[in-house]
Amino acid sequence: MVMALSDLMWEPDEGWRDDAACVGTDADLFFPVGEDEEAAAAAKAVCEACPVREACLRYALATNQTEGVWGGMTGPERRRLRRRLRERERRAS
Ligand code: SF4
């Protein structure tokens, strides 16, 4: 379970890419036009079963990927996650 933004912000070794479930899939699937839920659903279905989902999400957060589906989350979802974690940290300090 993610407890703090700093828990997510380390950049994992890029070796995780070797086990990515999306290797060989259409990259456009992961960068749909518009980032609404419907457009991202197919990519999220691939991420759901991906063995490196957490590393992928960490990478996206650590490298500030604003577009596309990474770690099963769209850009807007990752922004909301950051906000929630920052708010949690602010309240805890
Ligand atoms: S979590 Fe999704 S985008 Fe990330 S490597 Fe896995 S399948 Fe690809």
Tab-separated table of C-alpha atoms and ligand atoms in Angstrom:
chain	number	residue	atom	x	y	z
A	1	MET	CA	0.000	0.000	0.000
A	2	VAL	CA	1.276	3.445	-0.914
A	3	MET	CA	1.684	5.594	2.168
A	4	ALA	CA	3.499	8.662	0.844
A	5	LEU	CA	4.321	10.346	-2.416
A	6	SER	CA	8.020	9.787	-1.733
A	7	ASP	CA	7.282	6.036	-1.633
A	8	LEU	CA	6.299	6.243	-5.274
A	9	MET	CA	8.812	8.740	-6.534
A	10	TRP	CA	11.917	6.577	-6.770
A	11	GLU	CA	12.833	5.592	-10.272
A	12	PRO	CA	13.038	1.834	-10.625
A	13	ASP	CA	15.714	0.127	-12.655
A	14	GLU	CA	14.417	0.075	-16.206
A	15	GLY	CA	14.779	-3.711	-16.316
A	16	TRP	CA	11.073	-3.840	-15.479
A	17	ARG	CA	10.350	-3.059	-19.115
A	18	ASP	CA	11.517	-6.547	-20.106
A	19	ASP	CA	8.492	-8.069	-18.394
A	20	ALA	CA	5.943	-5.484	-19.505
A	21	ALA	CA	2.666	-6.990	-20.659
A	22	CYS	CA	2.336	-4.252	-23.275
A	23	VAL	CA	5.456	-5.243	-25.207
A	24	GLY	CA	4.399	-5.840	-28.787
A	25	THR	CA	1.006	-4.170	-28.394
A	26	ASP	CA	-0.065	-1.115	-30.344
A	27	ALA	CA	1.478	1.905	-28.593
A	28	ASP	CA	-1.514	4.009	-29.679
A	29	LEU	CA	-3.598	1.920	-27.293
A	30	PHE	CA	-1.641	3.403	-24.387
A	31	PHE	CA	-1.742	6.947	-25.716
A	32	PRO	CA	-5.367	7.344	-26.752
A	33	VAL	CA	-6.652	10.619	-28.084
A	34	GLY	CA	-8.273	12.147	-25.054
A	35	GLU	CA	-7.769	10.435	-21.740
A	36	ASP	CA	-11.318	9.576	-20.850
A	37	GLU	CA	-12.034	6.247	-19.215
A	38	GLU	CA	-13.534	4.685	-22.330
A	39	ALA	CA	-10.491	5.484	-24.460
A	40	ALA	CA	-8.134	4.115	-21.809
A	41	ALA	CA	-10.124	0.967	-20.997
A	42	ALA	CA	-8.323	-1.324	-23.435
A	43	ALA	CA	-4.894	-0.265	-22.171
A	44	LYS	CA	-5.998	-0.634	-18.562
A	45	ALA	CA	-7.150	-4.178	-19.300
A	46	VAL	CA	-3.599	-5.029	-20.394
A	47	CYS	CA	-2.123	-3.314	-17.322
A	48	GLU	CA	-4.476	-5.238	-15.051
A	49	ALA	CA	-2.536	-8.451	-15.649
A	50	CYS	CA	0.903	-6.876	-15.991
A	51	PRO	CA	3.536	-8.250	-13.581
A	52	VAL	CA	5.448	-4.948	-13.497
A	53	ARG	CA	2.525	-2.624	-12.980
A	54	GLU	CA	3.868	-1.044	-9.797
A	55	ALA	CA	7.332	-0.417	-11.260
A	56	CYS	CA	5.702	1.121	-14.325
A	57	LEU	CA	3.611	3.454	-12.173
A	58	ARG	CA	6.644	4.416	-10.098
A	59	TYR	CA	8.593	5.176	-13.256
A	60	ALA	CA	5.782	7.332	-14.636
A	61	LEU	CA	5.577	9.319	-11.401
A	62	ALA	CA	9.336	9.642	-10.947
A	63	THR	CA	9.821	10.845	-14.514
A	64	ASN	CA	6.672	12.975	-14.548
A	65	GLN	CA	4.956	11.260	-17.463
A	66	THR	CA	1.868	13.382	-18.036
A	67	GLU	CA	0.388	11.555	-21.023
A	68	GLY	CA	-0.735	8.014	-21.637
A	69	VAL	CA	-1.620	5.015	-19.514
A	70	TRP	CA	1.209	3.890	-17.232
A	71	GLY	CA	0.817	1.418	-14.417
A	72	GLY	CA	-2.894	1.160	-15.148
A	73	MET	CA	-3.512	4.861	-14.593
A	74	THR	CA	-4.192	7.698	-17.001
A	75	GLY	CA	-2.433	11.037	-16.739
A	76	PRO	CA	-5.383	12.656	-14.928
A	77	GLU	CA	-5.548	9.710	-12.515
A	78	ARG	CA	-1.843	10.026	-11.752
A	79	ARG	CA	-2.292	13.756	-11.138
A	80	ARG	CA	-5.134	13.001	-8.721
A	81	LEU	CA	-2.993	10.380	-6.985
A	82	ARG	CA	-0.182	12.923	-6.550
A	83	ARG	CA	-2.619	15.480	-5.150
A	84	ARG	CA	-4.114	12.974	-2.703
A	85	LEU	CA	-0.682	11.870	-1.490
A	86	ARG	CA	0.567	15.461	-1.167
A	87	GLU	CA	-2.565	16.383	0.765
A	88	ARG	CA	-2.105	13.375	3.043
A	89	GLU	CA	1.512	14.361	3.677
A	90	ARG	CA	0.552	17.982	4.308
A	91	ARG	CA	-2.041	16.933	6.888
A	92	ALA	CA	0.425	14.573	8.565
A	93	SER	CA	3.133	17.232	8.956
B	1	SF4	S1	1.539	-1.522	-16.335
B	1	SF4	FE1	0.592	-1.255	-18.334
B	1	SF4	S2	1.765	0.352	-19.371
B	1	SF4	FE2	2.972	-0.366	-17.625
B	1	SF4	S3	4.327	-1.943	-18.444
B	1	SF4	FE3	2.510	-2.963	-17.686
B	1	SF4	S4	1.118	-3.147	-19.435
B	1	SF4	FE4	2.681	-1.626	-19.957
